Amino acid sequence: MANKVDVDAIRKAGTKLAAPDGPIQYLRNVQALLESVKLPSGSLTLFGGTTVAAHNASVDDHLENVKTGIAHLNKAAEQLEQTAKNWEKSDQEWVVK
């Protein structure tokens, strides 16, 4: 049984990644919140310097992971769009086994 590929569904999946309520925007909101919780170096007095440094290092690690996630989701959205374009050009049917 041959099925046609639903190009619109592929395109919509890519569009939903970048939607205002989609995962990319969610991660951007997380990024903004993480950036706001970094502590200034003298915020816990002289004796709390190591704690502040450890906190900020942890926040930096989380920020790096979030930025990587945003980049991966942006790339996935681009790849879905490219896949949709490729299938639009194709007149072959996709066989599902």
mmCIF file of C-alpha atoms in Angstrom:
data_model
loop_
_atom_site.group_PDB
_atom_site.id
_atom_site.type_symbol
_atom_site.label_atom_id
_atom_site.label_comp_id
_atom_site.label_asym_id
_atom_site.label_seq_id
_atom_site.Cartn_x
_atom_site.Cartn_y
_atom_site.Cartn_z
ATOM 1 C CA MET A 1 0.000 0.000 0.000
ATOM 2 C CA ALA A 2 1.538 3.261 -1.125
ATOM 3 C CA ASN A 3 1.047 6.480 0.813
ATOM 4 C CA LYS A 4 1.796 10.012 -0.213
ATOM 5 C CA VAL A 5 4.014 11.995 2.123
ATOM 6 C CA ASP A 6 2.117 14.788 3.867
ATOM 7 C CA VAL A 7 4.361 17.733 3.019
ATOM 8 C CA ASP A 8 2.131 20.160 4.912
ATOM 9 C CA ALA A 9 2.469 18.094 8.087
ATOM 10 C CA ILE A 10 6.267 18.146 7.784
ATOM 11 C CA ARG A 11 6.231 21.894 7.255
ATOM 12 C CA LYS A 12 3.836 22.447 10.177
ATOM 13 C CA ALA A 13 6.079 20.404 12.471
ATOM 14 C CA GLY A 14 8.999 22.710 11.654
ATOM 15 C CA THR A 15 6.843 25.794 12.097
ATOM 16 C CA LYS A 16 5.573 24.602 15.484
ATOM 17 C CA LEU A 17 9.147 24.342 16.766
ATOM 18 C CA ALA A 18 9.576 28.098 16.304
ATOM 19 C CA ALA A 19 6.019 29.092 17.266
ATOM 20 C CA PRO A 20 5.519 31.696 20.018
ATOM 21 C CA ASP A 21 4.372 28.914 22.345
ATOM 22 C CA GLY A 22 6.776 26.339 20.975
ATOM 23 C CA PRO A 23 9.864 24.695 22.445
ATOM 24 C CA ILE A 24 12.364 27.183 21.003
ATOM 25 C CA GLN A 25 10.603 30.089 22.690
ATOM 26 C CA TYR A 26 10.333 28.081 25.897
ATOM 27 C CA LEU A 27 14.099 27.546 25.908
ATOM 28 C CA ARG A 28 14.685 31.242 25.179
ATOM 29 C CA ASN A 29 12.577 32.067 28.229
ATOM 30 C CA VAL A 30 14.612 29.605 30.292
ATOM 31 C CA GLN A 31 17.798 31.228 28.985
ATOM 32 C CA ALA A 32 16.608 34.679 30.069
ATOM 33 C CA LEU A 33 15.705 33.392 33.531
ATOM 34 C CA LEU A 34 19.044 31.625 33.965
ATOM 35 C CA GLU A 35 20.927 34.748 32.936
ATOM 36 C CA SER A 36 19.048 36.676 35.614
ATOM 37 C CA VAL A 37 20.089 34.369 38.481
ATOM 38 C CA LYS A 38 23.843 34.865 38.158
ATOM 39 C CA LEU A 39 25.279 36.405 41.307
ATOM 40 C CA PRO A 40 27.771 39.274 41.488
ATOM 41 C CA SER A 41 31.153 38.246 42.892
ATOM 42 C CA GLY A 42 30.763 39.972 46.276
ATOM 43 C CA SER A 43 27.146 39.065 46.914
ATOM 44 C CA LEU A 44 27.798 36.586 49.758
ATOM 45 C CA THR A 45 30.543 38.533 51.514
ATOM 46 C CA LEU A 46 34.198 37.697 51.323
ATOM 47 C CA PHE A 47 33.721 34.167 52.687
ATOM 48 C CA GLY A 48 31.024 33.234 50.180
ATOM 49 C CA GLY A 49 33.188 33.757 47.111
ATOM 50 C CA THR A 50 33.593 30.054 46.382
ATOM 51 C CA THR A 51 29.866 29.482 46.739
ATOM 52 C CA VAL A 52 29.101 32.312 44.321
ATOM 53 C CA ALA A 53 31.698 30.992 41.873
ATOM 54 C CA ALA A 54 30.239 27.475 42.058
ATOM 55 C CA HIS A 55 26.702 28.824 41.613
ATOM 56 C CA ASN A 56 27.680 30.909 38.591
ATOM 57 C CA ALA A 57 29.631 27.997 37.075
ATOM 58 C CA SER A 58 26.539 25.808 37.413
ATOM 59 C CA VAL A 59 24.366 28.490 35.823
ATOM 60 C CA ASP A 60 26.891 28.832 32.979
ATOM 61 C CA ASP A 61 26.758 25.062 32.370
ATOM 62 C CA HIS A 62 22.969 25.145 32.256
ATOM 63 C CA LEU A 63 23.040 28.161 29.935
ATOM 64 C CA GLU A 64 25.380 26.341 27.566
ATOM 65 C CA ASN A 65 23.013 23.352 27.483
ATOM 66 C CA VAL A 66 20.015 25.590 26.805
ATOM 67 C CA LYS A 67 21.845 27.446 24.024
ATOM 68 C CA THR A 68 22.811 24.118 22.469
ATOM 69 C CA GLY A 69 19.186 22.984 22.673
ATOM 70 C CA ILE A 70 18.005 26.163 20.942
ATOM 71 C CA ALA A 71 20.579 25.692 18.185
ATOM 72 C CA HIS A 72 19.564 22.054 17.685
ATOM 73 C CA LEU A 73 15.867 22.910 17.523
ATOM 74 C CA ASN A 74 16.528 25.725 15.036
ATOM 75 C CA LYS A 75 18.508 23.294 12.895
ATOM 76 C CA ALA A 76 15.716 20.710 13.141
ATOM 77 C CA ALA A 77 13.169 23.317 11.989
ATOM 78 C CA GLU A 78 15.380 24.202 9.017
ATOM 79 C CA GLN A 79 15.848 20.540 8.152
ATOM 80 C CA LEU A 80 12.110 19.891 8.304
ATOM 81 C CA GLU A 81 11.514 22.801 5.953
ATOM 82 C CA GLN A 82 14.165 21.452 3.578
ATOM 83 C CA THR A 83 12.617 17.988 3.768
ATOM 84 C CA ALA A 84 9.210 19.458 2.906
ATOM 85 C CA LYS A 85 10.712 21.272 -0.088
ATOM 86 C CA ASN A 86 12.428 18.090 -1.242
ATOM 87 C CA TRP A 87 9.195 16.100 -1.022
ATOM 88 C CA GLU A 88 7.300 18.831 -2.887
ATOM 89 C CA LYS A 89 9.698 18.371 -5.772
ATOM 90 C CA SER A 90 9.303 14.625 -5.677
ATOM 91 C CA ASP A 91 6.461 12.936 -7.500
ATOM 92 C CA GLN A 92 7.339 9.516 -6.126
ATOM 93 C CA GLU A 93 5.083 7.793 -3.680
ATOM 94 C CA TRP A 94 6.462 6.647 -0.359
ATOM 95 C CA VAL A 95 5.860 3.001 0.326
ATOM 96 C CA VAL A 96 5.181 2.111 3.952
ATOM 97 C CA LYS A 97 5.964 -1.506 4.774
#
